[in-house]
């Protein structure tokens, strides 16, 4: 999945609401409560109605607040649906991942790195842009852990003394073999949700 596909797939809120229900179901199992499905409009029923798209994203954000996520990190509906602030929308997804980590539920390895080192993903990645010789032993350890994660994901071995960009062409070719979902259109145009 490419970056532009990532936002297009999240934009209608269906994947977020599916994720929300999976997390809620696991959380109910952990605390021994009865699970109640949180309803949303399925992709096949969306049609060209922006109202239902906005409602899906609003449902996810409201659930995230009730789930105990930091309200300062959550986005607004327009940030995602209208692509006004995709960084803020990603912050919302990360807030849910952090809350899942706090509740000791299974969560992605990149979030485990954030929790383990008490650093955001961006802070970890930024370490690769700094001069390697000026880093502390702890910072070098963080870079090694990130490199190990990349290798586990099939991106190959990386030289932690070089910036991440130096690995991008090799990663792109490796990722094409690990592709999940539909391939992007050859001309690069991905339709957005009709207004």
mmCIF file with all atom_site columns, C-alpha atoms in Angstrom:
data_model
loop_
_atom_site.group_PDB
_atom_site.id
_atom_site.type_symbol
_atom_site.label_atom_id
_atom_site.label_alt_id
_atom_site.label_comp_id
_atom_site.label_asym_id
_atom_site.label_entity_id
_atom_site.label_seq_id
_atom_site.pdbx_PDB_ins_code
_atom_site.Cartn_x
_atom_site.Cartn_y
_atom_site.Cartn_z
_atom_site.occupancy
_atom_site.B_iso_or_equiv
_atom_site.pdbx_formal_charge
_atom_site.auth_seq_id
_atom_site.auth_comp_id
_atom_site.auth_asym_id
_atom_site.auth_atom_id
_atom_site.pdbx_PDB_model_num
ATOM 1   C CA . UNK A 1 1   ? 0.000   0.000  0.000   1.00 0.00 ? 1   UNK A CA 1
ATOM 2   C CA . UNK A 1 2   ? 1.429   3.389  -0.972  1.00 0.00 ? 2   UNK A CA 1
ATOM 3   C CA . UNK A 1 3   ? 1.062   6.564  1.079   1.00 0.00 ? 3   UNK A CA 1
ATOM 4   C CA . UNK A 1 4   ? -1.584  8.113  -1.178  1.00 0.00 ? 4   UNK A CA 1
ATOM 5   C CA . UNK A 1 5   ? -3.563  4.850  -1.038  1.00 0.00 ? 5   UNK A CA 1
ATOM 6   C CA . UNK A 1 6   ? -3.244  4.837  2.756   1.00 0.00 ? 6   UNK A CA 1
ATOM 7   C CA . UNK A 1 7   ? -5.105  8.129  3.080   1.00 0.00 ? 7   UNK A CA 1
ATOM 8   C CA . UNK A 1 8   ? -7.681  7.214  0.444   1.00 0.00 ? 8   UNK A CA 1
ATOM 9   C CA . UNK A 1 9   ? -8.445  3.962  2.257   1.00 0.00 ? 9   UNK A CA 1
ATOM 10  C CA . UNK A 1 10  ? -8.780  5.691  5.646   1.00 0.00 ? 10  UNK A CA 1
ATOM 11  C CA . UNK A 1 11  ? -10.741 8.649  4.305   1.00 0.00 ? 11  UNK A CA 1
ATOM 12  C CA . UNK A 1 12  ? -14.169 6.957  4.355   1.00 0.00 ? 12  UNK A CA 1
ATOM 13  C CA . UNK A 1 13  ? -13.723 5.742  7.949   1.00 0.00 ? 13  UNK A CA 1
ATOM 14  C CA . UNK A 1 14  ? -14.638 2.105  7.232   1.00 0.00 ? 14  UNK A CA 1
ATOM 15  C CA . UNK A 1 15  ? -11.193 0.687  8.072   1.00 0.00 ? 15  UNK A CA 1
ATOM 16  C CA . UNK A 1 16  ? -11.014 2.862  11.188  1.00 0.00 ? 16  UNK A CA 1
ATOM 17  C CA . UNK A 1 17  ? -14.431 1.664  12.360  1.00 0.00 ? 17  UNK A CA 1
ATOM 18  C CA . UNK A 1 18  ? -13.499 -1.957 11.677  1.00 0.00 ? 18  UNK A CA 1
ATOM 19  C CA . UNK A 1 19  ? -10.321 -1.439 13.714  1.00 0.00 ? 19  UNK A CA 1
ATOM 20  C CA . UNK A 1 20  ? -12.384 0.228  16.445  1.00 0.00 ? 20  UNK A CA 1
ATOM 21  C CA . UNK A 1 21  ? -14.670 -2.798 16.733  1.00 0.00 ? 21  UNK A CA 1
ATOM 22  C CA . UNK A 1 22  ? -11.755 -5.257 16.819  1.00 0.00 ? 22  UNK A CA 1
ATOM 23  C CA . UNK A 1 23  ? -10.033 -3.281 19.575  1.00 0.00 ? 23  UNK A CA 1
ATOM 24  C CA . UNK A 1 24  ? -13.275 -2.900 21.522  1.00 0.00 ? 24  UNK A CA 1
ATOM 25  C CA . UNK A 1 25  ? -13.985 -6.619 21.251  1.00 0.00 ? 25  UNK A CA 1
ATOM 26  C CA . UNK A 1 26  ? -10.495 -7.513 22.543  1.00 0.00 ? 26  UNK A CA 1
ATOM 27  C CA . UNK A 1 27  ? -10.783 -4.946 25.327  1.00 0.00 ? 27  UNK A CA 1
ATOM 28  C CA . UNK A 1 28  ? -14.117 -6.423 26.462  1.00 0.00 ? 28  UNK A CA 1
ATOM 29  C CA . UNK A 1 29  ? -12.556 -9.895 26.542  1.00 0.00 ? 29  UNK A CA 1
ATOM 30  C CA . UNK A 1 30  ? -9.668  -8.567 28.670  1.00 0.00 ? 30  UNK A CA 1
ATOM 31  C CA . UNK A 1 31  ? -11.929 -6.864 31.223  1.00 0.00 ? 31  UNK A CA 1
ATOM 32  C CA . UNK A 1 32  ? -14.599 -9.593 31.068  1.00 0.00 ? 32  UNK A CA 1
ATOM 33  C CA . UNK A 1 33  ? -17.436 -7.357 29.883  1.00 0.00 ? 33  UNK A CA 1
ATOM 34  C CA . UNK A 1 34  ? -20.035 -8.013 27.228  1.00 0.00 ? 34  UNK A CA 1
ATOM 35  C CA . UNK A 1 35  ? -18.943 -6.730 23.818  1.00 0.00 ? 35  UNK A CA 1
ATOM 36  C CA . UNK A 1 36  ? -21.350 -4.444 21.969  1.00 0.00 ? 36  UNK A CA 1
ATOM 37  C CA . UNK A 1 37  ? -20.736 -3.884 18.278  1.00 0.00 ? 37  UNK A CA 1
ATOM 38  C CA . UNK A 1 38  ? -20.382 -0.201 17.340  1.00 0.00 ? 38  UNK A CA 1
ATOM 39  C CA . UNK A 1 39  ? -22.364 0.372  14.150  1.00 0.00 ? 39  UNK A CA 1
ATOM 40  C CA . UNK A 1 40  ? -21.102 2.240  11.101  1.00 0.00 ? 40  UNK A CA 1
ATOM 41  C CA . UNK A 1 41  ? -21.860 2.456  7.373   1.00 0.00 ? 41  UNK A CA 1
ATOM 42  C CA . UNK A 1 42  ? -20.087 -0.283 5.421   1.00 0.00 ? 42  UNK A CA 1
ATOM 43  C CA . UNK A 1 43  ? -18.077 0.578  2.311   1.00 0.00 ? 43  UNK A CA 1
ATOM 44  C CA . UNK A 1 44  ? -20.547 -1.168 0.002   1.00 0.00 ? 44  UNK A CA 1
ATOM 45  C CA . UNK A 1 45  ? -23.371 1.009  1.387   1.00 0.00 ? 45  UNK A CA 1
ATOM 46  C CA . UNK A 1 46  ? -21.578 4.363  1.252   1.00 0.00 ? 46  UNK A CA 1
ATOM 47  C CA . UNK A 1 47  ? -22.414 5.232  -2.332  1.00 0.00 ? 47  UNK A CA 1
ATOM 48  C CA . UNK A 1 48  ? -21.547 8.851  -3.053  1.00 0.00 ? 48  UNK A CA 1
ATOM 49  C CA . UNK A 1 49  ? -22.944 10.197 0.216   1.00 0.00 ? 49  UNK A CA 1
ATOM 50  C CA . UNK A 1 50  ? -20.350 12.302 2.026   1.00 0.00 ? 50  UNK A CA 1
ATOM 51  C CA . UNK A 1 51  ? -22.688 12.430 5.042   1.00 0.00 ? 51  UNK A CA 1
ATOM 52  C CA . UNK A 1 52  ? -22.091 8.736  5.828   1.00 0.00 ? 52  UNK A CA 1
ATOM 53  C CA . UNK A 1 53  ? -18.349 9.098  5.324   1.00 0.00 ? 53  UNK A CA 1
ATOM 54  C CA . UNK A 1 54  ? -18.268 11.970 7.828   1.00 0.00 ? 54  UNK A CA 1
ATOM 55  C CA . UNK A 1 55  ? -20.454 9.959  10.210  1.00 0.00 ? 55  UNK A CA 1
ATOM 56  C CA . UNK A 1 56  ? -18.034 7.002  10.093  1.00 0.00 ? 56  UNK A CA 1
ATOM 57  C CA . UNK A 1 57  ? -15.030 9.183  10.926  1.00 0.00 ? 57  UNK A CA 1
ATOM 58  C CA . UNK A 1 58  ? -17.012 10.984 13.633  1.00 0.00 ? 58  UNK A CA 1
ATOM 59  C CA . UNK A 1 59  ? -17.980 7.596  15.140  1.00 0.00 ? 59  UNK A CA 1
ATOM 60  C CA . UNK A 1 60  ? -14.320 6.561  15.281  1.00 0.00 ? 60  UNK A CA 1
ATOM 61  C CA . UNK A 1 61  ? -13.219 9.844  16.911  1.00 0.00 ? 61  UNK A CA 1
ATOM 62  C CA . UNK A 1 62  ? -16.041 9.731  19.480  1.00 0.00 ? 62  UNK A CA 1
ATOM 63  C CA . UNK A 1 63  ? -15.163 6.120  20.296  1.00 0.00 ? 63  UNK A CA 1
ATOM 64  C CA . UNK A 1 64  ? -11.474 7.076  20.690  1.00 0.00 ? 64  UNK A CA 1
ATOM 65  C CA . UNK A 1 65  ? -12.452 9.763  23.235  1.00 0.00 ? 65  UNK A CA 1
ATOM 66  C CA . UNK A 1 66  ? -14.597 7.284  25.163  1.00 0.00 ? 66  UNK A CA 1
ATOM 67  C CA . UNK A 1 67  ? -11.825 4.678  24.954  1.00 0.00 ? 67  UNK A CA 1
ATOM 68  C CA . UNK A 1 68  ? -9.587  7.036  26.925  1.00 0.00 ? 68  UNK A CA 1
ATOM 69  C CA . UNK A 1 69  ? -7.315  8.452  24.243  1.00 0.00 ? 69  UNK A CA 1
ATOM 70  C CA . UNK A 1 70  ? -5.664  11.797 24.889  1.00 0.00 ? 70  UNK A CA 1
ATOM 71  C CA . UNK A 1 71  ? -8.167  14.341 23.506  1.00 0.00 ? 71  UNK A CA 1
ATOM 72  C CA . UNK A 1 72  ? -5.344  16.706 22.552  1.00 0.00 ? 72  UNK A CA 1
ATOM 73  C CA . UNK A 1 73  ? -4.040  14.131 20.064  1.00 0.00 ? 73  UNK A CA 1
ATOM 74  C CA . UNK A 1 74  ? -7.364  13.395 18.367  1.00 0.00 ? 74  UNK A CA 1
ATOM 75  C CA . UNK A 1 75  ? -8.339  14.929 15.052  1.00 0.00 ? 75  UNK A CA 1
ATOM 76  C CA . UNK A 1 76  ? -11.537 16.466 13.781  1.00 0.00 ? 76  UNK A CA 1
ATOM 77  C CA . UNK A 1 77  ? -13.671 14.941 11.036  1.00 0.00 ? 77  UNK A CA 1
ATOM 78  C CA . UNK A 1 78  ? -12.510 17.428 8.391   1.00 0.00 ? 78  UNK A CA 1
ATOM 79  C CA . UNK A 1 79  ? -8.852  16.708 9.074   1.00 0.00 ? 79  UNK A CA 1
ATOM 80  C CA . UNK A 1 80  ? -9.264  13.271 7.483   1.00 0.00 ? 80  UNK A CA 1
ATOM 81  C CA . UNK A 1 81  ? -12.363 13.449 5.277   1.00 0.00 ? 81  UNK A CA 1
ATOM 82  C CA . UNK A 1 82  ? -11.350 16.699 3.606   1.00 0.00 ? 82  UNK A CA 1
ATOM 83  C CA . UNK A 1 83  ? -7.607  15.990 3.952   1.00 0.00 ? 83  UNK A CA 1
ATOM 84  C CA . UNK A 1 84  ? -7.127  19.288 5.779   1.00 0.00 ? 84  UNK A CA 1
ATOM 85  C CA . UNK A 1 85  ? -4.539  17.975 8.244   1.00 0.00 ? 85  UNK A CA 1
ATOM 86  C CA . UNK A 1 86  ? -3.360  14.446 7.553   1.00 0.00 ? 86  UNK A CA 1
ATOM 87  C CA . UNK A 1 87  ? -0.648  14.714 10.201  1.00 0.00 ? 87  UNK A CA 1
ATOM 88  C CA . UNK A 1 88  ? -3.322  15.375 12.817  1.00 0.00 ? 88  UNK A CA 1
ATOM 89  C CA . UNK A 1 89  ? -5.358  12.425 11.501  1.00 0.00 ? 89  UNK A CA 1
ATOM 90  C CA . UNK A 1 90  ? -2.310  10.179 11.857  1.00 0.00 ? 90  UNK A CA 1
ATOM 91  C CA . UNK A 1 91  ? -1.827  11.534 15.378  1.00 0.00 ? 91  UNK A CA 1
ATOM 92  C CA . UNK A 1 92  ? -5.346  10.289 16.148  1.00 0.00 ? 92  UNK A CA 1
ATOM 93  C CA . UNK A 1 93  ? -4.523  6.776  14.923  1.00 0.00 ? 93  UNK A CA 1
ATOM 94  C CA . UNK A 1 94  ? -1.326  6.828  17.006  1.00 0.00 ? 94  UNK A CA 1
ATOM 95  C CA . UNK A 1 95  ? -3.304  7.987  20.069  1.00 0.00 ? 95  UNK A CA 1
ATOM 96  C CA . UNK A 1 96  ? -5.466  4.867  19.762  1.00 0.00 ? 96  UNK A CA 1
ATOM 97  C CA . UNK A 1 97  ? -2.342  2.702  19.395  1.00 0.00 ? 97  UNK A CA 1
ATOM 98  C CA . UNK A 1 98  ? -0.835  4.276  22.521  1.00 0.00 ? 98  UNK A CA 1
ATOM 99  C CA . UNK A 1 99  ? -4.036  3.663  24.485  1.00 0.00 ? 99  UNK A CA 1
ATOM 100 C CA . UNK A 1 100 ? -4.025  0.038  23.358  1.00 0.00 ? 100 UNK A CA 1
ATOM 101 C CA . UNK A 1 101 ? -0.440  -0.198 24.623  1.00 0.00 ? 101 UNK A CA 1
ATOM 102 C CA . UNK A 1 102 ? -1.419  1.324  27.977  1.00 0.00 ? 102 UNK A CA 1
ATOM 103 C CA . UNK A 1 103 ? -4.116  -1.327 28.357  1.00 0.00 ? 103 UNK A CA 1
ATOM 104 C CA . UNK A 1 104 ? -1.527  -4.026 27.597  1.00 0.00 ? 104 UNK A CA 1
ATOM 105 C CA . UNK A 1 105 ? -3.383  -5.278 24.557  1.00 0.00 ? 105 UNK A CA 1
ATOM 106 C CA . UNK A 1 106 ? -1.448  -6.712 21.587  1.00 0.00 ? 106 UNK A CA 1
ATOM 107 C CA . UNK A 1 107 ? -0.237  -3.832 19.405  1.00 0.00 ? 107 UNK A CA 1
ATOM 108 C CA . UNK A 1 108 ? 2.090   -3.172 16.456  1.00 0.00 ? 108 UNK A CA 1
ATOM 109 C CA . UNK A 1 109 ? 5.844   -3.487 16.892  1.00 0.00 ? 109 UNK A CA 1
ATOM 110 C CA . UNK A 1 110 ? 6.518   0.121  15.855  1.00 0.00 ? 110 UNK A CA 1
ATOM 111 C CA . UNK A 1 111 ? 4.277   1.282  18.703  1.00 0.00 ? 111 UNK A CA 1
ATOM 112 C CA . UNK A 1 112 ? 6.136   -1.084 21.046  1.00 0.00 ? 112 UNK A CA 1
ATOM 113 C CA . UNK A 1 113 ? 9.310   0.806  20.134  1.00 0.00 ? 113 UNK A CA 1
ATOM 114 C CA . UNK A 1 114 ? 7.601   4.118  20.957  1.00 0.00 ? 114 UNK A CA 1
ATOM 115 C CA . UNK A 1 115 ? 6.483   2.819  24.329  1.00 0.00 ? 115 UNK A CA 1
ATOM 116 C CA . UNK A 1 116 ? 9.767   1.078  25.160  1.00 0.00 ? 116 UNK A CA 1
ATOM 117 C CA . UNK A 1 117 ? 11.902  4.154  24.493  1.00 0.00 ? 117 UNK A CA 1
ATOM 118 C CA . UNK A 1 118 ? 9.270   6.773  25.369  1.00 0.00 ? 118 UNK A CA 1
ATOM 119 C CA . UNK A 1 119 ? 9.784   8.410  21.965  1.00 0.00 ? 119 UNK A CA 1
ATOM 120 C CA . UNK A 1 120 ? 7.394   9.126  19.128  1.00 0.00 ? 120 UNK A CA 1
ATOM 121 C CA . UNK A 1 121 ? 7.899   7.317  15.846  1.00 0.00 ? 121 UNK A CA 1
ATOM 122 C CA . UNK A 1 122 ? 8.993   10.609 14.250  1.00 0.00 ? 122 UNK A CA 1
ATOM 123 C CA . UNK A 1 123 ? 11.609  11.140 16.976  1.00 0.00 ? 123 UNK A CA 1
ATOM 124 C CA . UNK A 1 124 ? 13.009  7.670  16.324  1.00 0.00 ? 124 UNK A CA 1
ATOM 125 C CA . UNK A 1 125 ? 13.175  8.273  12.568  1.00 0.00 ? 125 UNK A CA 1
ATOM 126 C CA . UNK A 1 126 ? 14.753  11.716 13.114  1.00 0.00 ? 126 UNK A CA 1
ATOM 127 C CA . UNK A 1 127 ? 17.711  10.033 14.854  1.00 0.00 ? 127 UNK A CA 1
ATOM 128 C CA . UNK A 1 128 ? 18.796  8.755  11.428  1.00 0.00 ? 128 UNK A CA 1
ATOM 129 C CA . UNK A 1 129 ? 19.212  12.319 10.138  1.00 0.00 ? 129 UNK A CA 1
ATOM 130 C CA . UNK A 1 130 ? 21.594  13.236 12.948  1.00 0.00 ? 130 UNK A CA 1
ATOM 131 C CA . UNK A 1 131 ? 25.333  12.703 12.791  1.00 0.00 ? 131 UNK A CA 1
ATOM 132 C CA . UNK A 1 132 ? 25.843  9.151  14.055  1.00 0.00 ? 132 UNK A CA 1
ATOM 133 C CA . UNK A 1 133 ? 29.057  10.050 15.937  1.00 0.00 ? 133 UNK A CA 1
ATOM 134 C CA . UNK A 1 134 ? 27.207  12.664 18.034  1.00 0.00 ? 134 UNK A CA 1
ATOM 135 C CA . UNK A 1 135 ? 24.558  10.231 19.342  1.00 0.00 ? 135 UNK A CA 1
ATOM 136 C CA . UNK A 1 136 ? 24.498  8.734  22.830  1.00 0.00 ? 136 UNK A CA 1
ATOM 137 C CA . UNK A 1 137 ? 24.683  4.978  23.389  1.00 0.00 ? 137 UNK A CA 1
ATOM 138 C CA . UNK A 1 138 ? 20.948  4.949  24.173  1.00 0.00 ? 138 UNK A CA 1
ATOM 139 C CA . UNK A 1 139 ? 20.110  6.718  20.902  1.00 0.00 ? 139 UNK A CA 1
ATOM 140 C CA . UNK A 1 140 ? 22.289  4.283  18.943  1.00 0.00 ? 140 UNK A CA 1
ATOM 141 C CA . UNK A 1 141 ? 20.468  1.417  20.680  1.00 0.00 ? 141 UNK A CA 1
ATOM 142 C CA . UNK A 1 142 ? 17.116  2.899  19.555  1.00 0.00 ? 142 UNK A CA 1
ATOM 143 C CA . UNK A 1 143 ? 18.403  3.039  15.967  1.00 0.00 ? 143 UNK A CA 1
ATOM 144 C CA . UNK A 1 144 ? 19.544  -0.601 16.166  1.00 0.00 ? 144 UNK A CA 1
ATOM 145 C CA . UNK A 1 145 ? 16.115  -1.687 17.418  1.00 0.00 ? 145 UNK A CA 1
ATOM 146 C CA . UNK A 1 146 ? 14.432  0.207  14.574  1.00 0.00 ? 146 UNK A CA 1
ATOM 147 C CA . UNK A 1 147 ? 16.806  -1.430 12.066  1.00 0.00 ? 147 UNK A CA 1
ATOM 148 C CA . UNK A 1 148 ? 15.959  -4.852 13.536  1.00 0.00 ? 148 UNK A CA 1
ATOM 149 C CA . UNK A 1 149 ? 12.247  -4.107 13.119  1.00 0.00 ? 149 UNK A CA 1
ATOM 150 C CA . UNK A 1 150 ? 12.802  -3.134 9.477   1.00 0.00 ? 150 UNK A CA 1
ATOM 151 C CA . UNK A 1 151 ? 14.703  -6.355 8.891   1.00 0.00 ? 151 UNK A CA 1
ATOM 152 C CA . UNK A 1 152 ? 11.884  -8.385 10.516  1.00 0.00 ? 152 UNK A CA 1
ATOM 153 C CA . UNK A 1 153 ? 9.440   -6.719 8.132   1.00 0.00 ? 153 UNK A CA 1
ATOM 154 C CA . UNK A 1 154 ? 11.504  -7.947 5.186   1.00 0.00 ? 154 UNK A CA 1
ATOM 155 C CA . UNK A 1 155 ? 13.038  -4.590 4.289   1.00 0.00 ? 155 UNK A CA 1
ATOM 156 C CA . UNK A 1 156 ? 16.550  -5.978 4.547   1.00 0.00 ? 156 UNK A CA 1
ATOM 157 C CA . UNK A 1 157 ? 19.529  -5.090 6.661   1.00 0.00 ? 157 UNK A CA 1
ATOM 158 C CA . UNK A 1 158 ? 20.196  -1.383 7.009   1.00 0.00 ? 158 UNK A CA 1
ATOM 159 C CA . UNK A 1 159 ? 23.273  0.607  7.878   1.00 0.00 ? 159 UNK A CA 1
ATOM 160 C CA . UNK A 1 160 ? 22.345  2.664  10.955  1.00 0.00 ? 160 UNK A CA 1
ATOM 161 C CA . UNK A 1 161 ? 25.205  5.079  10.335  1.00 0.00 ? 161 UNK A CA 1
ATOM 162 C CA . UNK A 1 162 ? 23.494  6.351  7.158   1.00 0.00 ? 162 UNK A CA 1
ATOM 163 C CA . UNK A 1 163 ? 20.291  8.416  6.793   1.00 0.00 ? 163 UNK A CA 1
ATOM 164 C CA . UNK A 1 164 ? 17.070  6.471  6.155   1.00 0.00 ? 164 UNK A CA 1
ATOM 165 C CA . UNK A 1 165 ? 16.769  7.940  2.667   1.00 0.00 ? 165 UNK A CA 1
ATOM 166 C CA . UNK A 1 166 ? 19.842  5.986  1.586   1.00 0.00 ? 166 UNK A CA 1
ATOM 167 C CA . UNK A 1 167 ? 17.816  2.770  2.044   1.00 0.00 ? 167 UNK A CA 1
ATOM 168 C CA . UNK A 1 168 ? 14.625  3.933  0.291   1.00 0.00 ? 168 UNK A CA 1
ATOM 169 C CA . UNK A 1 169 ? 15.239  2.511  -3.209  1.00 0.00 ? 169 UNK A CA 1
ATOM 170 C CA . UNK A 1 170 ? 16.144  -0.924 -1.819  1.00 0.00 ? 170 UNK A CA 1
ATOM 171 C CA . UNK A 1 171 ? 13.095  -0.839 0.462   1.00 0.00 ? 171 UNK A CA 1
ATOM 172 C CA . UNK A 1 172 ? 10.759  0.113  -2.369  1.00 0.00 ? 172 UNK A CA 1
ATOM 173 C CA . UNK A 1 173 ? 11.822  -2.923 -4.410  1.00 0.00 ? 173 UNK A CA 1
ATOM 174 C CA . UNK A 1 174 ? 11.482  -5.230 -1.384  1.00 0.00 ? 174 UNK A CA 1
ATOM 175 C CA . UNK A 1 175 ? 8.082   -3.796 -0.496  1.00 0.00 ? 175 UNK A CA 1
ATOM 176 C CA . UNK A 1 176 ? 6.742   -4.494 -3.986  1.00 0.00 ? 176 UNK A CA 1
ATOM 177 C CA . UNK A 1 177 ? 7.182   -8.203 -3.201  1.00 0.00 ? 177 UNK A CA 1
ATOM 178 C CA . UNK A 1 178 ? 5.322   -7.823 0.111   1.00 0.00 ? 178 UNK A CA 1
ATOM 179 C CA . UNK A 1 179 ? 2.383   -5.881 -1.368  1.00 0.00 ? 179 UNK A CA 1
ATOM 180 C CA . UNK A 1 180 ? -0.914  -6.129 0.505   1.00 0.00 ? 180 UNK A CA 1
ATOM 181 C CA . UNK A 1 181 ? -4.209  -5.241 -1.134  1.00 0.00 ? 181 UNK A CA 1
ATOM 182 C CA . UNK A 1 182 ? -4.809  -3.817 -4.585  1.00 0.00 ? 182 UNK A CA 1
ATOM 183 C CA . UNK A 1 183 ? -1.898  -2.483 -6.613  1.00 0.00 ? 183 UNK A CA 1
ATOM 184 C CA . UNK A 1 184 ? -1.995  1.277  -7.282  1.00 0.00 ? 184 UNK A CA 1
ATOM 185 C CA . UNK A 1 185 ? -3.227  2.472  -10.635 1.00 0.00 ? 185 UNK A CA 1
ATOM 186 C CA . UNK A 1 186 ? -0.451  2.690  -13.190 1.00 0.00 ? 186 UNK A CA 1
ATOM 187 C CA . UNK A 1 187 ? -1.042  6.365  -13.924 1.00 0.00 ? 187 UNK A CA 1
ATOM 188 C CA . UNK A 1 188 ? -0.956  7.156  -10.198 1.00 0.00 ? 188 UNK A CA 1
ATOM 189 C CA . UNK A 1 189 ? -4.444  8.651  -10.087 1.00 0.00 ? 189 UNK A CA 1
ATOM 190 C CA . UNK A 1 190 ? -6.493  7.473  -7.171  1.00 0.00 ? 190 UNK A CA 1
ATOM 191 C CA . UNK A 1 191 ? -10.060 8.620  -7.016  1.00 0.00 ? 191 UNK A CA 1
ATOM 192 C CA . UNK A 1 192 ? -11.076 10.550 -3.942  1.00 0.00 ? 192 UNK A CA 1
ATOM 193 C CA . UNK A 1 193 ? -14.458 10.427 -2.319  1.00 0.00 ? 193 UNK A CA 1
ATOM 194 C CA . UNK A 1 194 ? -17.013 12.465 -4.308  1.00 0.00 ? 194 UNK A CA 1
ATOM 195 C CA . UNK A 1 195 ? -18.228 15.631 -2.626  1.00 0.00 ? 195 UNK A CA 1
#
